[in-house]
PDB file of C-alpha atoms and ligand atoms in Angstrom:
ATOM      1  CA  MET A  16      16.165  -1.388  10.974  1.00 74.00           C
ATOM      2  CA  SER A  17      13.269  -3.915  10.899  1.00 91.00           C
ATOM      3  CA  LYS A  18      11.160  -3.657   7.640  1.00 97.00           C
ATOM      4  CA  ILE A  19       9.219  -1.089   6.439  1.00 98.00           C
ATOM      5  CA  LYS A  20       5.636  -2.130   6.426  1.00 97.00           C
ATOM      6  CA  VAL A  21       3.733  -2.010   3.543  1.00 98.00           C
ATOM      7  CA  ILE A  22      -0.110  -2.070   4.208  1.00 97.00           C
ATOM      8  CA  PRO A  23      -2.961  -1.874   1.869  1.00 97.00           C
ATOM      9  CA  CYS A  24      -6.763  -1.655   2.556  1.00 95.00           C
ATOM     10  CA  SER A  25      -8.606  -5.283   1.935  1.00 92.00           C
ATOM     11  CA  GLY A  26     -10.982  -3.236  -0.368  1.00 90.00           C
ATOM     12  CA  ILE A  27     -12.288  -6.450  -2.324  1.00 90.00           C
ATOM     13  CA  GLY A  28     -14.907  -5.943  -4.503  1.00 91.00           C
ATOM     14  CA  LYS A  29     -13.207  -2.407  -6.133  1.00 92.00           C
ATOM     15  CA  VAL A  30     -10.648  -1.888  -7.938  1.00 96.00           C
ATOM     16  CA  PHE A  31      -9.081   0.573  -5.769  1.00 96.00           C
ATOM     17  CA  GLY A  32      -8.672  -1.743  -3.628  1.00 96.00           C
ATOM     18  CA  LEU A  33      -7.080  -4.032  -5.813  1.00 97.00           C
ATOM     19  CA  LEU A  34      -4.500  -1.805  -7.188  1.00 97.00           C
ATOM     20  CA  ALA A  35      -3.452  -0.871  -2.939  1.00 97.00           C
ATOM     21  CA  ARG A  36      -2.827  -4.423  -2.982  1.00 97.00           C
ATOM     22  CA  GLU A  37      -0.975  -5.168  -6.280  1.00 97.00           C
ATOM     23  CA  SER A  38       1.180  -2.186  -5.783  1.00 98.00           C
ATOM     24  CA  ALA A  39       1.910  -2.961  -2.112  1.00 98.00           C
ATOM     25  CA  LEU A  40       2.806  -6.491  -3.318  1.00 97.00           C
ATOM     26  CA  MET A  41       5.285  -5.154  -6.295  1.00 98.00           C
ATOM     27  CA  VAL A  42       7.303  -3.150  -3.522  1.00 98.00           C
ATOM     28  CA  THR A  43       6.775  -5.917  -0.926  1.00 98.00           C
ATOM     29  CA  GLN A  44       7.564  -8.498  -2.996  1.00 98.00           C
ATOM     30  CA  GLU A  45       9.736  -7.634  -6.619  1.00 98.00           C
ATOM     31  CA  LYS A  46      10.533  -4.286  -5.972  1.00 98.00           C
ATOM     32  CA  CYS A  47      12.314  -3.452  -2.406  1.00 98.00           C
ATOM     33  CA  PRO A  48      12.436  -7.318  -0.770  1.00 98.00           C
ATOM     34  CA  ASP A  49      14.789  -6.437   1.345  1.00 97.00           C
ATOM     35  CA  ASP A  50      13.561  -3.539   3.014  1.00 97.00           C
ATOM     36  CA  THR A  51       9.503  -4.435   3.257  1.00 98.00           C
ATOM     37  CA  GLU A  52       7.432  -6.621   3.819  1.00 97.00           C
ATOM     38  CA  THR A  53       3.315  -6.183   4.053  1.00 97.00           C
ATOM     39  CA  LEU A  54       1.482  -7.656   6.507  1.00 94.00           C
ATOM     40  CA  CYS A  55      -2.337  -8.818   6.375  1.00 91.00           C
ATOM     41  CA  LEU A  56      -4.921  -6.100   7.485  1.00 90.00           C
ATOM     42  CA  ALA A  57      -7.520  -8.549   8.862  1.00 89.00           C
ATOM     43  CA  HIS A  58      -5.478  -9.656  11.090  1.00 90.00           C
ATOM     44  CA  VAL A  59      -4.053  -6.539  12.050  1.00 88.00           C
ATOM     45  CA  VAL A  60      -7.767  -5.703  12.401  1.00 89.00           C
ATOM     46  CA  THR A  61      -8.260  -8.706  14.552  1.00 91.00           C
ATOM     47  CA  GLY A  62      -5.527  -7.818  16.820  1.00 87.00           C
ATOM     48  CA  ASP A  63      -3.574 -10.907  16.119  1.00 89.00           C
ATOM     49  CA  ASN A  64      -0.364 -11.282  18.493  1.00 91.00           C
ATOM     50  CA  GLU A  65       2.344 -12.204  15.935  1.00 89.00           C
ATOM     51  CA  VAL A  66       1.090  -8.611  13.858  1.00 91.00           C
ATOM     52  CA  VAL A  67       0.751  -6.269  16.527  1.00 92.00           C
ATOM     53  CA  GLU A  68       4.268  -6.821  17.593  1.00 92.00           C
ATOM     54  CA  LYS A  69       4.911  -6.260  14.073  1.00 92.00           C
ATOM     55  CA  ILE A  70       3.860  -3.090  13.617  1.00 95.00           C
ATOM     56  CA  LYS A  71       4.156  -1.483  17.481  1.00 95.00           C
ATOM     57  CA  GLY A  72       6.191   1.604  16.558  1.00 97.00           C
ATOM     58  CA  GLU A  73       7.416   0.065  13.648  1.00 97.00           C
ATOM     59  CA  THR A  74       7.531   2.507  10.141  1.00 97.00           C
ATOM     60  CA  CYS A  75       4.574   1.402   8.131  1.00 98.00           C
ATOM     61  CA  ILE A  76       3.809   2.815   4.558  1.00 98.00           C
ATOM     62  CA  THR A  77       0.049   2.175   3.545  1.00 98.00           C
ATOM     63  CA  MET A  78      -2.256   2.419   0.412  1.00 98.00           C
ATOM     64  CA  ASP A  79      -6.043   2.686   0.670  1.00 97.00           C
ATOM     65  CA  GLY A  80      -8.416   2.117  -1.625  1.00 96.00           C
ATOM     66  CA  CYS A  81     -10.685   5.120  -0.517  1.00 95.00           C
ATOM     67  CA  ALA A  82     -10.715   8.292   2.312  1.00 96.00           C
ATOM     68  CA  LYS A  83     -12.210   5.731   4.304  1.00 96.00           C
ATOM     69  CA  TYR A  84      -8.576   4.691   5.404  1.00 97.00           C
ATOM     70  CA  CYS A  85      -9.115   1.625   6.644  1.00 96.00           C
ATOM     71  CA  SER A  86      -5.641   0.092   6.503  1.00 96.00           C
ATOM     72  CA  LYS A  87      -4.256   3.543   7.983  1.00 97.00           C
ATOM     73  CA  LYS A  88      -6.645   3.864  10.719  1.00 97.00           C
ATOM     74  CA  SER A  89      -6.467  -0.192  11.535  1.00 95.00           C
ATOM     75  CA  VAL A  90      -2.664  -0.032  11.640  1.00 96.00           C
ATOM     76  CA  GLU A  91      -2.357   3.428  13.411  1.00 97.00           C
ATOM     77  CA  GLU A  92      -4.910   2.037  16.367  1.00 95.00           C
ATOM     78  CA  THR A  93      -2.340  -0.910  16.023  1.00 94.00           C
ATOM     79  CA  GLY A  94       0.430   1.554  17.483  1.00 95.00           C
ATOM     80  CA  GLY A  95       1.817   1.339  13.711  1.00 96.00           C
ATOM     81  CA  ILE A  96       3.727   4.698  12.685  1.00 98.00           C
ATOM     82  CA  VAL A  97       2.263   6.124   9.172  1.00 98.00           C
ATOM     83  CA  VAL A  98       4.933   7.935   7.702  1.00 98.00           C
ATOM     84  CA  LYS A  99       3.188   7.610   4.449  1.00 98.00           C
ATOM     85  CA  SER A 100      -0.500   7.033   3.841  1.00 98.00           C
ATOM     86  CA  HIS A 101      -1.821   7.231   0.296  1.00 98.00           C
ATOM     87  CA  LYS A 102      -5.400   6.173  -1.267  1.00 97.00           C
ATOM     88  CA  VAL A 103      -5.574   4.931  -4.955  1.00 97.00           C
ATOM     89  CA  PRO A 104      -7.674   7.724  -6.023  1.00 96.00           C
ATOM     90  CA  ASP A 105      -5.363  10.645  -4.837  1.00 95.00           C
ATOM     91  CA  PHE A 106      -3.179   9.864  -8.021  1.00 96.00           C
ATOM     92  CA  MET A 107      -5.624   9.595 -10.990  1.00 93.00           C
ATOM     93  CA  LYS A 108      -5.498  12.445 -12.485  1.00 92.00           C
ATOM     94  CA  ALA A 109      -3.048  11.487 -15.123  1.00 90.00           C
ATOM     95  CA  HIS A 110      -5.237   8.496 -15.576  1.00 91.00           C
ATOM     96  CA  ARG A 111      -8.661   9.596 -16.201  1.00 90.00           C
ATOM     97  CA  GLY A 112     -10.754   8.194 -18.424  1.00 93.00           C
ATOM     98  CA  GLU A 113      -8.149   4.606 -18.359  1.00 96.00           C
ATOM     99  CA  GLU A 114     -10.652   1.268 -17.215  1.00 96.00           C
ATOM    100  CA  HIS A 115      -8.410  -0.251 -14.757  1.00 97.00           C
ATOM    101  CA  GLY A 116     -10.771  -3.369 -14.632  1.00 97.00           C
ATOM    102  CA  THR A 117     -12.662  -4.551 -11.465  1.00 96.00           C
ATOM    103  CA  GLY A 118     -12.458  -6.061  -8.059  1.00 95.00           C
ATOM    104  CA  THR A 119     -10.765  -9.085  -9.177  1.00 95.00           C
ATOM    105  CA  TYR A 120      -8.753  -7.936 -12.386  1.00 96.00           C
ATOM    106  CA  LEU A 121      -6.297  -5.202 -13.487  1.00 98.00           C
ATOM    107  CA  THR A 122      -6.794  -4.456 -17.301  1.00 98.00           C
ATOM    108  CA  GLU A 123      -2.988  -3.518 -19.052  1.00 98.00           C
ATOM    109  CA  ASP A 124      -3.517   0.137 -17.844  1.00 97.00           C
ATOM    110  CA  GLY A 125      -4.705  -1.126 -14.402  1.00 97.00           C
ATOM    111  CA  TRP A 126      -1.206  -3.039 -14.071  1.00 98.00           C
ATOM    112  CA  LYS A 127       0.493   0.263 -16.007  1.00 97.00           C
ATOM    113  CA  TYR A 128      -1.498   2.017 -13.086  1.00 97.00           C
ATOM    114  CA  ALA A 129      -0.256   0.061  -9.867  1.00 97.00           C
ATOM    115  CA  GLU A 130       3.039  -0.370 -11.371  1.00 97.00           C
ATOM    116  CA  GLU A 131       3.641   3.665 -10.909  1.00 97.00           C
ATOM    117  CA  LEU A 132       1.443   3.387  -7.285  1.00 98.00           C
ATOM    118  CA  ALA A 133       4.469   0.983  -6.857  1.00 98.00           C
ATOM    119  CA  GLU A 134       7.111   3.212  -7.294  1.00 98.00           C
ATOM    120  CA  ILE A 135       5.523   6.194  -5.950  1.00 98.00           C
ATOM    121  CA  MET A 136       6.647   3.894  -2.793  1.00 98.00           C
ATOM    122  CA  VAL A 137       9.468   2.752  -3.577  1.00 98.00           C
ATOM    123  CA  GLU A 138      11.166   6.184  -3.696  1.00 98.00           C
ATOM    124  CA  GLU A 139       9.557   6.919  -0.541  1.00 98.00           C
ATOM    125  CA  VAL A 140      11.422   3.760   0.575  1.00 98.00           C
ATOM    126  CA  LYS A 141      14.714   4.797   0.014  1.00 97.00           C
ATOM    127  CA  GLU A 142      14.010   8.360   0.930  1.00 96.00           C
ATOM    128  CA  ILE A 143      12.936   6.121   4.311  1.00 96.00           C
ATOM    129  CA  LYS A 144      15.762   4.451   4.456  1.00 95.00           C
ATOM    130  CA  ALA A 145      18.560   7.666   3.914  1.00 93.00           C
ATOM    131  CA  GLY A 146      16.832   9.161   6.846  1.00 88.00           C
ATOM    132  CA  VAL A 147      15.430  11.597   4.573  1.00 65.00           C
ATOM    133  CA  ASN A 148      12.065  11.747   6.639  1.00 53.00           C
TER     134      ASN A 148
HETATM  135  S1  SF4 B 203     -10.128   2.545   2.332  1.00 55.01           S
HETATM  136 FE1  SF4 B 203     -12.366   2.212   0.982  1.00 55.01          FE
HETATM  137  S2  SF4 B 203     -11.839   0.551  -0.516  1.00 55.01           S
HETATM  138 FE2  SF4 B 203     -10.103   0.231   1.178  1.00 55.01          FE
HETATM  139  S3  SF4 B 203     -11.483  -1.216   2.481  1.00 55.01           S
HETATM  140 FE3  SF4 B 203     -11.636   0.851   3.705  1.00 55.01          FE
HETATM  141  S4  SF4 B 203     -13.595   1.244   2.276  1.00 55.01           S
HETATM  142 FE4  SF4 B 203     -12.866  -0.638   0.995  1.00 55.01          FE
END
């Protein structure tokens, strides 16, 4: 089985975009480096041949910064199979009133939230590997 692709939106200038990117990096670089990898959304959008080949028909998890779902839509248009799609605001309920930072840095609460988002995806990676999905 090839590595599960975990792809965040680019969300530049928004804290939700930064949270999406940092959580995806935590999954692919720290928590599940053997089972997952991430790809640059800009290359997905521009149809970079190497990236397109890596995505087509492959299992993907996307994390978007808002309801525009740029990552989910681009991955699907490129032929990736999005088995789990999230957007950062979906998990905000328990974090109301917290300051998470800006588009360029995360506060301590922001890092905690990114970790929580990463853990959600880690559990999904485990389920996918176990064939639950
Ligand atoms: S999903 Fe929202 S935050 Fe992310 S790149 Fe698209 S518009 Fe920006």
